[in-house]
Amino acid sequence: MKFQRRLWLAAFSLSFAFAFAPKAMAWVQEGGEGSSSEKKDEKKDDKKKEDEWFAVKNADVYTGTGAVIRGACVLSKNGKIEKISTEVDIPDGAKVLDAGGLRVYPGLVAFNSNGLFGAASTDFQDTVNPFAQNLVLALGNGITSTGQGGAALKLKRGEIEGVVMRDRYLVPLTYANSNPSGKKSLVDKLEATAKYLREMREWEEKKKSDKDAKEPAKKDADSSILQVLKGEVLARFQADSREDILAIARLAQKYGFRPVIEGCQEGWAVADDLGRAGAYAVITPRDRRDKSEELIAASGTSIENAAILWQHGVQVAIIPSARGVDLGGIAGRDILALQIEAGFAIRGGMPPKAAFDAITSVPARLLGVDYRIGTLEVGKDCDLIVTDGDVLHYQTFVQQAVVDGKLVYEKNKETYYAQIRPRSESALAPEKRVDKGQQSPDEKTSAEGAKDEKKSDEKKPSDEKKDDKKGG
Amino acid sequence: MTLRTLTSTCVALAMASFASASDLLAIKVGHAETISHGRIDHAVILIEDGKIVTIGQDLPIERGIPVIDVPNLWVMPGLVDAYSRIGLEGRAGSEFTPENKAENELFPRNDDYQEVLNAGVTTLGQYPAGTGGVPGQACVVRPKGATKQEMLIKSGAYLMIVFRADARSKKMVRDAFEKATEYADKEKKAREKFDKDQASKKKSDEKKPEDKKDEKKEGSSASAQDGAAADDKQSDKKDESGGTKYTPPEPDEKTKPILDLRAGKLRALVTLFQAADWLHFKDAIKEEKFGYDLRIPMTRETDIFEIMKEVGEKKLRIVCEPEITLTPSTMRQRNLPSEFVKAGAKLVFLPRQDTIAIGANPFSGSAPMTPFKSWLRSVGEIVAAGLDRDVALRAVTLEPAEMLGLADRVGSLDKGKDANLVFYTDDPIEPMTRLKAVMLEGRVVHGEVKQ
């Protein structure tokens, strides 16, 4: 009897050991196999699609993070920044842009614009016109991304893939003293939604101990406001008077969200409240608004608006007064004057770095795509501009624009600004390779041009002129 | 031989209204632009029953055959306008109606057709009314005849797709192919089931009557695209009862043209208005493969050159007006038809406007002649601006004929083709040249040539 039991035990322990040991072994094996197969896959992918390398070298790189790296190279792999350094081994086959003596900045971000993608106004993935002239003009003025119709769009030239970076990150809400019923309805919605959110969180806590806990009813909770309160999206208001701005700031503080206030002309007068509410402001430094004679308190516009808001911790984005491309009327007020507008903020006392952020990283954050664009950092999209001076200086021109590691604009090749202060060839000193695949449309079509790249590289000066005329 | 007699009787039937077909006729002409094999000087063309029997230089002519001797004239094949709505009556929409056919709008006694003939156009591709979406299938007519049957040469010449860069256009195209795939899957299942049942039937060797009824049911339910379960049951029933021959379920009328596209039985003519439309079109069709040509209106500042490289590489056929355009926002002229050809594309020309009325010309103000009558003149302008002459002549004859799937009948002066000839006083694309006579299938239908 005893013997039998022992035997049984032995059998049991054996089987036990067997049951586990192989598993452990298998796990080890699986791990090994997994990693090796992954490597294989990677190799396969390499074969399938070769990595696209692009490098801008010898430039003073203004990363937008505060760092300036002189004589550095920005290396891009498949549209993402791989390295920014003075010591970069540029891989064979990379397209190289020699920006000797020039500056590199992150591409500018227009918080809001219209008409850059042709007639597209909704369903951008299905409607954008990536050949639109306005798009080229915007690139020529340094804009590589923009917000339109609630979506964050990238100015990809000749491509429709990847134009929409993010959709519906901003929820437009109205809260104005001139519209009391609208005010009330928003407060009601916020109240109901906040209540629902509270109950929801309570329920989630309760659920852990009590499985039968009742899920709260959604009732009047608004789904988009729910997102706002959860911090998944940003609420966007339009307000200019100090009363409205104050009301929004208090509302936001009460319900615990960070408002985006567009216009914000009298924001400087209530800047501390805005700062405390963690507000974002989208302003046009050149806006004009008279002081209210009924008020003793400060009101009206101020050239210092941007500076004061910034000093109080408000994140400021800057946008020109006209959102489209306007080639008639008074020049310099449309979307193409983005950096000029930022210059007016500097005039009012805003530090240049803050003004630059106001047209790059801050609008990128407001559009919910700051993890991809807005600054030059490893891992972010390679959207950059090459300029012949300080980007905020009125004399500066964008010489080249790069979007997703592709050269999409060259000043000397386009019809728009080529004739204004052209840089001599020796100053540009681009490597021959840069021209590869970036021929003007005219050349692309001529059979010899397409076949014989050597010939196109050794263009005569007369050909160059022709290209300039016809390019576009 | 039997085939020839058959076709000639067909032609004879079709031409019943223009008196009996003549037997033999010889034409001695100064220069003949054959299109397919260059120019023949001192050409002799022998015609029998409205068809070209032979063509060559200084061929001997048997005695007794009537001869048209015109040593000072030039002759070329009748012009082919592949994209016209002359004489059609229909309401334009922008829906998905691929089953719609242009011949339903045909109005044979329209005087406009004679005007078309008078301009030397002997073959007319006619497209269904529609400003957007998928208006339907085009047909090919000869611009003469008292009835539809007399006029109609071919039905279902191409499927027209008017594509714009918008969500609706893209969805329409995507849905169309999706439905075709749905049908293909259903058909495949039905076939598999049939094969299986056949195999099992062989074993059991059972047979039951009442077959056709079920099949019909199956067809109608397939077209209705109902729940799959119901269909399966029915097909089960059908297959159990088993016919010996497999009949695929009937596709619905809107799906059939798309299936034809895939099978290569039908080509598409895709209208694009701007370069961006092309990108969105490609995005909409994805991996789908079918034959298509591109209709590209040559508007004043078109940006279509942006897609030239790709269109050239794909050797696509573009259908456009002979127009010089401007680089957008500039006054710099471009000869896009010529540039497209140099990039590798094939070219089909249309008259500048699809009207026989004397109307405003968008480029040179009021046109002195109707766009049809000045067609070759405008082609000549493009040739003067750099387009290859042979390509230009081909673009109004053989290339549109190929596009319409009628290259074996019209478009060039070759043995066996229809005797559609146009006589000119000089080189057809020279501005001083006048049109002397037009011959349609062996009969002079406009002007005069001495016999």
Coordinates of C-alpha atoms in Angstrom, one line a residue, chain A residues 123 125-131 133 158-160 415 441-442 444-445 447 469-470 472, chain B residues 165-167 170 174 274-276 279-280 283 303 306 308 328-329 332 334 339 342-343:
Chain A
D123 CA -13.2 65.3 -45.9
Q125 CA -8.3 62.9 -47.2
D126 CA -10.7 62.7 -50.2
T127 CA -10.5 66.3 -51.4
V128 CA -7.1 68.0 -50.9
N129 CA -5.4 69.4 -53.9
P130 CA -1.7 68.9 -53.2
F131 CA -0.8 70.8 -56.4
Q133 CA -0.6 77.2 -56.0
G158 CA 2.0 66.2 -54.9
E159 CA 0.8 63.6 -52.4
I160 CA -2.5 62.9 -50.7
T415 CA 8.1 81.2 -60.2
P441 CA 7.8 69.5 -64.5
D442 CA 8.9 70.6 -67.9
K444 CA 10.2 65.5 -66.4
T445 CA 8.1 65.3 -69.5
A447 CA 11.7 62.0 -72.9
K469 CA 10.1 80.3 -66.2
K470 CA 8.2 77.1 -66.6
G472 CA 5.4 75.6 -61.1
Chain B
A165 CA -11.7 65.0 -55.9
D166 CA -14.5 64.7 -53.5
A167 CA -15.7 62.2 -51.0
K170 CA -14.4 58.3 -54.4
R174 CA -15.0 52.3 -54.2
Q274 CA -7.2 68.8 -62.4
A275 CA -4.0 67.0 -61.4
A276 CA -5.3 66.3 -57.8
L279 CA -4.2 61.2 -57.1
H280 CA -7.7 60.7 -55.6
D283 CA -6.6 56.3 -54.2
D303 CA -2.3 72.0 -63.8
E306 CA 1.8 67.7 -62.7
M308 CA 2.5 64.0 -66.9
P328 CA -1.0 78.8 -63.9
S329 CA -0.8 82.5 -62.9
R332 CA 3.7 81.4 -70.4
R334 CA 2.6 75.4 -72.9
E339 CA 4.5 67.4 -73.8
K342 CA 6.9 63.2 -75.4
A343 CA 6.4 61.8 -71.9

